[in-house]
Amino acid sequence: MLAILGSAQAVGVAASLSGGKARNQGFATGMMLPGAGFLYTRDPARFALTAVVFAFSLLLWFGTGNMVLPPVIWIGAAAYAARRASRSNRTWRRAALAVAGATALTALEVGRHRRRSFAQQVAQAEAANVFLGQASRPLEGAKRPDVHVADELDDEELALTRRFVDMANQAPDDWSNWNVIDQFQPAALRYQINAVIDALALQQYTRVPAFKGYLEDAQRQLITRYLEKKVWGYWALENLWGNLEWDPDPAKRQNIMMTGYFAQSLGLYQTVSGDLQHSEPGSLMFTWNDQRRYPLSYGALCASLAADYVRSPWGLVVCEPNWIFSLCNMRGGTGLRLHDRLHGTTYWDQIGDRYRRGFQQELVRPDGMVNGHRSSRVGIGAAGLTLSADLRNLVPNVADRGFLLLQAACRTPDGEIATPFRTDDRLLDPGNYTFNPLAGYAMVMEEAREAGDEELSRGVYRELRERLHISIDNRGWLVAEGASILAHAGLGRALFGRHGGWMDIVEKGMPAIWQEGPVIDSVPYPQVMVARAVSPNGRDLGAVLRTVGRQERVTVTFARLRPGGRYTLTGALEDAVVADDAGRARVQVEVAGRSALTLTFQNGVENR
């Protein structure tokens, strides 16, 4: 990039000194900087307008991958300036020298700033290394707990669940209650859907692995919603103006912002449900029009994703054609790891080494923080993040370093919990582009809970509640005032998670006793919700049911029982029940507020 800009300055200065035709000098000056040709023609207003339009085109380039617009504006402005120069006697012949001088001074200042920033990051890294040398890595060895179920869901967590489930149950083309803003940047619908699926799957894994019902129904509904053209149709434009190719196929290449995110969500759903229907060829039908249909599957998405990784010279996949985003690549890597565990593929073995090397070389700053993005074509990048919860399954050393630094930054010298952004009123909510602290706080809460620092997670939540009004509305939904669905989903992951929960759901999945043991197949939602459900031994089941308001007599359906087996019950109207030939049983339960329910196997035909 610097070489191109420097060459443009040299050509412009040479044209100016040569004293050639005004048209040529106007064009050469215009190619030095966007709109600079209008300085040569003494049109400062046109120069200012071009600068504004070009800046907007850069935003579109970043936001949508539109690489065509910036050079079109730049070259077009230079050509127009050349045309005006050929028709006017009013020119500023030293414009090229002035532009070159201003560019050189700016480049020197930018270089000085970058060197200073780099030196600061190196100094911070050296200081951090002293601290890290005395710290121990979270989730290492004996500090990683066995797979387990955390405490039951509380009122707020159930209210947030209700919000997600109700949204999932809307008709696929009903987007009320979602944030419909744009389909290119973080507020895109696909990211909201993915985030809600991920939060619900994590809840099922950490709190209610012995429950299916409305949780799995909601995840399936959201997967179906993802196939709406409104969600994935953005790719036709991004592929056109980013790769100069007209092809709406959402999984052909480089669309990791769909293939990566969707692969992760599908893998999480398959992990907690055991439902592999979306791995059947053509089970995910993306319909552009009557003539263009793209029959895909979880496996097809992962095959496309893996091929992108293999082709990439960076070990990472570009998206928004040109940009390498850390979050997109974390979703992509996790989606492949999940597929390997579920289906016996070896995608991660094929790409893992290059992925880790590329991530550390391209996205990790000298101070150990993670760049949110980097341009694959001009190298610029920004934003220092930690992202330890998602990253630990992929690049664990970077994840642990980031979390330990974050953990230290969130405590005052006297040991009190206080985030470094507690007085920052300009924390951006990426899901609706407003200033709202929920998304930032939820990320810290999740990282702390995942690493086992429950005190930090709860302390950060208390600080958040001092800044943001969070309540349960008359629909029974948890609402954080002004926050986006994406931020609420981030809060879901923070609240539903547990110590090592994300690491376990990706690497270990469901233990055999959870896969084979009895489950609650359904409860009458929304009258009743399940706050905890687990089979401790593959034969029995313990659960906690919750209802809001008056006492309810409801039917609870069990599945995966031993056909013909006799079970005793506590917390139900019956004392015992016998499973039918399909291993199912229905019982009546009085639920008033909080009700515990246990199912204990007594005798019958053993599972084979």
Short mmCIF file of C-alpha atoms in Angstrom, two decimals, residues 210-219 519-525 557:
data_model
loop_
_atom_site.label_atom_id
_atom_site.label_comp_id
_atom_site.label_asym_id
_atom_site.label_seq_id
_atom_site.Cartn_x
_atom_site.Cartn_y
_atom_site.Cartn_z
CA ALA A 210 -32.01 -34.37 30.15
CA PHE A 211 -34.61 -32.07 28.57
CA LYS A 212 -35.61 -31.69 24.95
CA GLY A 213 -38.99 -30.00 24.48
CA TYR A 214 -39.14 -26.30 23.72
CA LEU A 215 -35.33 -25.89 23.74
CA GLU A 216 -34.71 -28.25 20.85
CA ASP A 217 -37.84 -27.08 19.05
CA ALA A 218 -36.54 -23.50 19.24
CA GLN A 219 -33.12 -24.44 17.89
CA VAL A 519 -35.15 -37.34 29.28
CA ILE A 520 -38.11 -35.06 29.70
CA ASP A 521 -39.42 -34.98 26.15
CA SER A 522 -41.97 -32.24 26.64
CA VAL A 523 -43.68 -29.93 29.09
CA PRO A 524 -46.53 -27.52 28.28
CA TYR A 525 -44.60 -24.36 27.41
CA THR A 557 -43.74 -36.66 28.96
#
